[in-house]
Every structure is written in C-alpha cells, then in structure tokens.
mmCIF file of C-alpha atoms in Angstrom:
data_model
loop_
_atom_site.group_PDB
_atom_site.id
_atom_site.type_symbol
_atom_site.label_atom_id
_atom_site.label_comp_id
_atom_site.label_asym_id
_atom_site.label_seq_id
_atom_site.Cartn_x
_atom_site.Cartn_y
_atom_site.Cartn_z
ATOM 1 C CA UNK D 1 6.327 -45.204 29.860
ATOM 2 C CA UNK D 2 10.085 -44.901 30.722
ATOM 3 C CA UNK D 3 10.562 -46.141 34.374
ATOM 4 C CA UNK D 4 10.338 -43.013 36.335
ATOM 5 C CA UNK D 5 10.991 -45.020 39.740
ATOM 6 C CA UNK D 6 14.781 -45.748 38.371
ATOM 7 C CA UNK D 7 15.320 -42.278 36.716
ATOM 8 C CA UNK D 8 14.443 -40.574 39.716
ATOM 9 C CA UNK D 9 15.745 -42.596 42.294
ATOM 10 C CA UNK D 10 19.092 -41.355 44.061
ATOM 11 C CA UNK D 11 22.142 -42.890 43.569
ATOM 12 C CA UNK D 12 22.288 -46.539 44.935
ATOM 13 C CA UNK D 13 25.921 -45.116 46.345
ATOM 14 C CA UNK D 14 24.757 -42.356 47.995
ATOM 15 C CA UNK D 15 23.873 -45.430 50.740
ATOM 16 C CA UNK D 16 20.713 -44.025 52.550
ATOM 17 C CA UNK D 17 17.254 -45.101 53.457
ATOM 18 C CA UNK D 18 15.581 -46.030 50.223
ATOM 19 C CA UNK D 19 12.486 -44.272 50.983
ATOM 20 C CA UNK D 20 14.290 -41.919 50.947
ATOM 21 C CA UNK D 21 16.663 -42.209 47.997
ATOM 22 C CA UNK D 22 13.091 -43.501 46.169
ATOM 23 C CA UNK D 23 10.927 -40.392 47.173
ATOM 24 C CA UNK D 24 10.214 -37.485 44.881
ATOM 25 C CA UNK D 25 7.348 -34.783 43.121
ATOM 26 C CA UNK D 26 5.606 -36.598 40.711
ATOM 27 C CA UNK D 27 3.064 -33.572 38.985
ATOM 28 C CA UNK D 28 1.055 -37.292 37.064
ATOM 29 C CA UNK D 29 -1.033 -38.839 39.366
ATOM 30 C CA UNK D 30 -3.687 -41.747 38.627
ATOM 31 C CA UNK D 31 -7.086 -41.735 39.656
ATOM 32 C CA UNK D 32 -6.080 -44.189 41.800
ATOM 33 C CA UNK D 33 -7.978 -43.861 45.389
ATOM 34 C CA UNK D 34 -6.020 -44.586 48.474
ATOM 35 C CA UNK D 35 -6.955 -46.976 51.293
ATOM 36 C CA UNK D 36 -8.349 -45.165 54.235
ATOM 37 C CA UNK D 37 -6.003 -48.290 56.182
ATOM 38 C CA UNK D 38 -2.688 -46.304 53.896
ATOM 39 C CA UNK D 39 -3.951 -42.747 55.086
ATOM 40 C CA UNK D 40 -3.495 -43.951 58.633
ATOM 41 C CA UNK D 41 -0.164 -45.499 58.594
ATOM 42 C CA UNK D 42 0.472 -41.646 56.437
ATOM 43 C CA UNK D 43 -1.033 -39.486 59.072
ATOM 44 C CA UNK D 44 -0.038 -41.561 62.106
ATOM 45 C CA UNK D 45 3.821 -41.274 61.504
ATOM 46 C CA UNK D 46 3.473 -37.767 60.909
ATOM 47 C CA UNK D 47 2.127 -38.146 64.133
ATOM 48 C CA UNK D 48 5.850 -39.403 65.452
ATOM 49 C CA UNK D 49 7.501 -36.669 64.467
ATOM 50 C CA UNK D 50 9.898 -34.010 67.046
ATOM 51 C CA UNK D 51 8.497 -30.214 67.965
ATOM 52 C CA UNK D 52 9.876 -27.809 70.010
ATOM 53 C CA UNK D 53 8.209 -28.838 74.170
ATOM 54 C CA UNK D 54 6.282 -31.994 72.274
ATOM 55 C CA UNK D 55 3.731 -29.115 71.070
ATOM 56 C CA UNK D 56 2.614 -31.012 68.290
ATOM 57 C CA UNK D 57 1.582 -27.783 65.854
ATOM 58 C CA UNK D 58 0.591 -30.073 62.863
ATOM 59 C CA UNK D 59 -2.663 -29.672 61.619
ATOM 60 C CA UNK D 60 -3.753 -31.166 58.510
ATOM 61 C CA UNK D 61 -6.750 -29.921 56.479
ATOM 62 C CA UNK D 62 -7.459 -33.506 53.987
ATOM 63 C CA UNK D 63 -9.456 -33.565 51.735
ATOM 64 C CA UNK D 64 -10.516 -36.895 49.044
ATOM 65 C CA UNK D 65 -10.926 -36.285 45.267
ATOM 66 C CA UNK D 66 -14.608 -35.165 44.356
ATOM 67 C CA UNK D 67 -15.461 -34.158 48.224
ATOM 68 C CA UNK D 68 -15.859 -29.318 49.962
ATOM 69 C CA UNK D 69 -12.297 -30.416 51.219
ATOM 70 C CA UNK D 70 -10.511 -31.630 47.954
ATOM 71 C CA UNK D 71 -12.420 -29.009 46.637
ATOM 72 C CA UNK D 72 -11.729 -25.637 48.603
ATOM 73 C CA UNK D 73 -7.664 -26.609 48.894
ATOM 74 C CA UNK D 74 -7.369 -26.623 45.276
ATOM 75 C CA UNK D 75 -9.021 -23.763 44.850
ATOM 76 C CA UNK D 76 -6.554 -21.753 46.874
ATOM 77 C CA UNK D 77 -4.008 -23.197 43.947
ATOM 78 C CA UNK D 78 -2.621 -20.361 41.922
ATOM 79 C CA UNK D 79 -4.217 -22.160 37.739
ATOM 80 C CA UNK D 80 -1.061 -24.182 36.895
ATOM 81 C CA UNK D 81 -0.760 -25.742 40.290
ATOM 82 C CA UNK D 82 -4.753 -26.432 40.042
ATOM 83 C CA UNK D 83 -4.431 -28.454 35.997
ATOM 84 C CA UNK D 84 -2.427 -31.115 37.219
ATOM 85 C CA UNK D 85 -3.276 -31.020 40.746
ATOM 86 C CA UNK D 86 -6.729 -31.232 40.191
ATOM 87 C CA UNK D 87 -6.021 -35.234 39.551
ATOM 88 C CA UNK D 88 -4.508 -36.500 42.980
ATOM 89 C CA UNK D 89 -6.797 -38.875 44.364
ATOM 90 C CA UNK D 90 -6.048 -36.754 48.308
ATOM 91 C CA UNK D 91 -4.754 -32.782 48.200
ATOM 92 C CA UNK D 92 -3.833 -31.794 52.136
ATOM 93 C CA UNK D 93 -3.056 -27.888 53.809
ATOM 94 C CA UNK D 94 -0.606 -27.840 56.723
ATOM 95 C CA UNK D 95 -0.780 -25.450 59.427
ATOM 96 C CA UNK D 96 1.078 -25.197 62.095
ATOM 97 C CA UNK D 97 -0.153 -23.645 65.332
ATOM 98 C CA UNK D 98 2.477 -20.443 66.377
ATOM 99 C CA UNK D 99 1.397 -20.577 70.068
ATOM 100 C CA UNK D 100 2.161 -23.233 73.074
ATOM 101 C CA UNK D 101 -1.044 -25.126 73.790
ATOM 102 C CA UNK D 102 -1.992 -24.824 78.074
ATOM 103 C CA UNK D 103 1.510 -26.186 79.782
ATOM 104 C CA UNK D 104 4.974 -24.437 81.282
ATOM 105 C CA UNK D 105 4.944 -22.098 77.507
ATOM 106 C CA UNK D 106 1.199 -21.427 77.437
ATOM 107 C CA UNK D 107 0.052 -17.965 75.194
ATOM 108 C CA UNK D 108 4.056 -18.031 73.918
ATOM 109 C CA UNK D 109 4.837 -17.449 70.685
ATOM 110 C CA UNK D 110 6.385 -21.043 69.094
ATOM 111 C CA UNK D 111 8.369 -19.357 66.665
ATOM 112 C CA UNK D 112 9.271 -23.790 66.107
ATOM 113 C CA UNK D 113 5.521 -23.973 64.803
ATOM 114 C CA UNK D 114 6.480 -24.203 60.844
ATOM 115 C CA UNK D 115 9.138 -25.885 60.514
ATOM 116 C CA UNK D 116 7.595 -28.388 63.285
ATOM 117 C CA UNK D 117 4.904 -28.508 60.645
ATOM 118 C CA UNK D 118 7.830 -29.132 57.917
ATOM 119 C CA UNK D 119 9.054 -32.206 59.829
ATOM 120 C CA UNK D 120 6.050 -33.811 60.625
ATOM 121 C CA UNK D 121 5.390 -33.541 56.055
ATOM 122 C CA UNK D 122 8.405 -35.418 55.542
ATOM 123 C CA UNK D 123 7.310 -38.702 58.020
ATOM 124 C CA UNK D 124 4.060 -38.667 56.363
ATOM 125 C CA UNK D 125 5.923 -37.861 52.354
ATOM 126 C CA UNK D 126 8.538 -40.612 53.794
ATOM 127 C CA UNK D 127 5.275 -43.114 54.865
ATOM 128 C CA UNK D 128 4.538 -42.438 51.470
ATOM 129 C CA UNK D 129 7.262 -43.259 49.970
ATOM 130 C CA UNK D 130 6.768 -46.528 51.530
ATOM 131 C CA UNK D 131 3.833 -47.292 50.866
ATOM 132 C CA UNK D 132 4.871 -46.833 47.366
ATOM 133 C CA UNK D 133 2.869 -43.460 47.140
ATOM 134 C CA UNK D 134 3.963 -39.565 45.824
ATOM 135 C CA UNK D 135 3.458 -36.848 48.039
ATOM 136 C CA UNK D 136 4.043 -33.036 45.864
ATOM 137 C CA UNK D 137 4.277 -30.066 47.976
ATOM 138 C CA UNK D 138 4.126 -26.582 46.220
ATOM 139 C CA UNK D 139 4.226 -23.227 47.514
ATOM 140 C CA UNK D 140 1.815 -21.978 44.790
ATOM 141 C CA UNK D 141 -1.699 -21.328 45.980
ATOM 142 C CA UNK D 142 -3.269 -17.686 48.180
ATOM 143 C CA UNK D 143 -2.601 -18.130 51.535
ATOM 144 C CA UNK D 144 -5.200 -15.812 51.676
ATOM 145 C CA UNK D 145 -8.264 -17.767 49.656
ATOM 146 C CA UNK D 146 -7.075 -21.276 52.106
ATOM 147 C CA UNK D 147 -7.067 -19.042 55.294
ATOM 148 C CA UNK D 148 -10.554 -18.086 54.725
ATOM 149 C CA UNK D 149 -11.922 -21.830 52.826
ATOM 150 C CA UNK D 150 -11.075 -23.123 55.670
ATOM 151 C CA UNK D 151 -11.646 -20.172 58.908
ATOM 152 C CA UNK D 152 -8.198 -20.232 60.233
ATOM 153 C CA UNK D 153 -7.689 -18.958 63.244
ATOM 154 C CA UNK D 154 -4.831 -16.261 63.053
ATOM 155 C CA UNK D 155 -2.754 -17.846 65.675
ATOM 156 C CA UNK D 156 -2.770 -21.250 62.489
ATOM 157 C CA UNK D 157 0.301 -20.298 60.066
ATOM 158 C CA UNK D 158 0.036 -21.931 56.837
ATOM 159 C CA UNK D 159 2.485 -23.873 55.517
ATOM 160 C CA UNK D 160 2.248 -26.432 52.345
ATOM 161 C CA UNK D 161 -0.634 -27.812 50.411
ATOM 162 C CA UNK D 162 0.582 -31.354 49.454
ATOM 163 C CA UNK D 163 -1.568 -33.477 46.615
ATOM 164 C CA UNK D 164 -0.763 -37.490 47.653
ATOM 165 C CA UNK D 165 -1.510 -40.391 45.321
ATOM 166 C CA UNK D 166 -0.104 -43.713 42.973
ATOM 167 C CA UNK D 167 1.937 -42.309 39.616
ATOM 168 C CA UNK D 168 0.267 -41.630 36.104
ATOM 169 C CA UNK D 169 1.628 -40.866 33.286
ATOM 170 C CA UNK D 170 3.371 -37.694 32.224
ATOM 171 C CA UNK D 171 1.444 -38.009 28.808
ATOM 172 C CA UNK D 172 -0.693 -35.940 30.259
ATOM 173 C CA UNK D 173 0.970 -33.230 31.061
ATOM 174 C CA UNK D 174 1.977 -30.488 29.059
ATOM 175 C CA UNK D 175 5.002 -30.879 27.521
ATOM 176 C CA UNK D 176 7.615 -28.189 29.779
ATOM 177 C CA UNK D 177 6.071 -30.418 33.128
ATOM 178 C CA UNK D 178 6.601 -33.210 31.352
ATOM 179 C CA UNK D 179 9.714 -33.071 31.002
ATOM 180 C CA UNK D 180 10.245 -31.480 33.920
ATOM 181 C CA UNK D 181 9.154 -35.296 35.765
ATOM 182 C CA UNK D 182 11.212 -37.564 33.039
ATOM 183 C CA UNK D 183 14.221 -34.965 34.140
ATOM 184 C CA UNK D 184 16.364 -37.506 36.793
ATOM 185 C CA UNK D 185 16.990 -35.393 39.930
ATOM 186 C CA UNK D 186 19.524 -33.533 41.058
ATOM 187 C CA UNK D 187 20.904 -32.619 44.380
ATOM 188 C CA UNK D 188 23.576 -29.938 45.862
ATOM 189 C CA UNK D 189 26.874 -31.394 47.159
ATOM 190 C CA UNK D 190 27.013 -31.964 51.259
ATOM 191 C CA UNK D 191 30.187 -29.103 51.034
ATOM 192 C CA UNK D 192 27.046 -26.347 49.565
ATOM 193 C CA UNK D 193 25.064 -26.559 53.427
ATOM 194 C CA UNK D 194 27.187 -28.489 55.266
ATOM 195 C CA UNK D 195 29.558 -25.927 57.129
ATOM 196 C CA UNK D 196 32.241 -24.781 59.944
ATOM 197 C CA UNK D 197 32.267 -21.227 60.115
ATOM 198 C CA UNK D 198 30.266 -19.546 57.080
ATOM 199 C CA UNK D 199 30.259 -20.241 54.025
ATOM 200 C CA UNK D 200 33.220 -22.210 55.125
ATOM 201 C CA UNK D 201 33.098 -26.356 53.404
ATOM 202 C CA UNK D 202 33.095 -28.510 57.354
ATOM 203 C CA UNK D 203 35.531 -31.651 57.046
ATOM 204 C CA UNK D 204 33.713 -35.316 57.395
#
C-alpha cells in the first residue's frame, strides 16, 4: 500500500503545525477500535474551542460501530457515504444550540452556533490526527432523518456527520473513491481568500 500519510501531508515548506499538515479525510477505515482514553482526549479537545459568549453550543451524538446510535447516524447518510462510513469504528453527528442558555443573552438567537460547533469539530479532528487517527466530516446525509432518529429539538441546528478511526486499505474502496484516496491534496492560494478589499488580495 502506498504511504498515504506522506502523499496527503501538506508541503513541509508550509511551516504549519504537524497535526494540521497531516490532517486529511480518508474514506477507507480499518476496523481497529478507538480506545475510550483517546475518545476522552478527542472530546476534551473539542470542549476547549472558542465560542460566542462562551456558550459552547456544540453537542455530539456518538456511536460505536455495532450500537444503536451508530446505526441511526449511518441510516441518515446517503447511500454513497454509507458504503464506506459503515466500516468506521466511530460515527458522530454534530449539533449546535441555536438559542443562548440562561444568562445575559437567555433565549436570544445564537447566530454563531454552527460556526462555533465547526470550531469544536476542527479541534476534535486535530486532536484525533495527533493521536494517529483520522476524521472525515460529511454533509451527504438527511437532516430530517437525523432529527427524527434522535428527537433533536427545534432550537438545535444540525451540523455534519463525522467518521473517526484508523486508516484502512484504499483497495477496499470503489475505483473512483480509491483514486481520490490516493491523490495528493491541493489548497487554494492565500491570495484567493485573504483580502484587503473585497476580492483584492491583502499584502502579507
């Protein structure tokens, strides 16, 4: 098997932290379970993300392969994602509370709920990477199914599904997905998204 960790690693010249440089989203997962100790570290990392008014609006529905929560999250996915995600040892569904809890902004709309849930998800993925794991976030799922499966209240916005586990064999994937698994990652230039004026690249 090719050394996917090297193929997917960001260029060394980027000078960024290794968990960021080596983070990527595989579809081929092994059946090796994720330890409870590592899961505690992953979710603790998520808990330290920044959030508006320190609301910490994120919630993560967590399932291990074989349990009822895993089955519900998997059933919410489109068929193409089910085909590979069913092999991951862990599935998550991220959710953000769209109203503030009792306090200075009690009951008010929290328009940053999903933004902050995304920040917690990013911390989670970087901690997973630092532990030798991988996380793959996906939007190909039915929010309606997910909400019904878990009776998610109306004041919670659904974010994304996540598969977490150890890297598996890309030969287990359909050919199209296998080629994507083996291809190097690419990124936009900083000038494409860091502006001084709208659509005018900033000088760094």
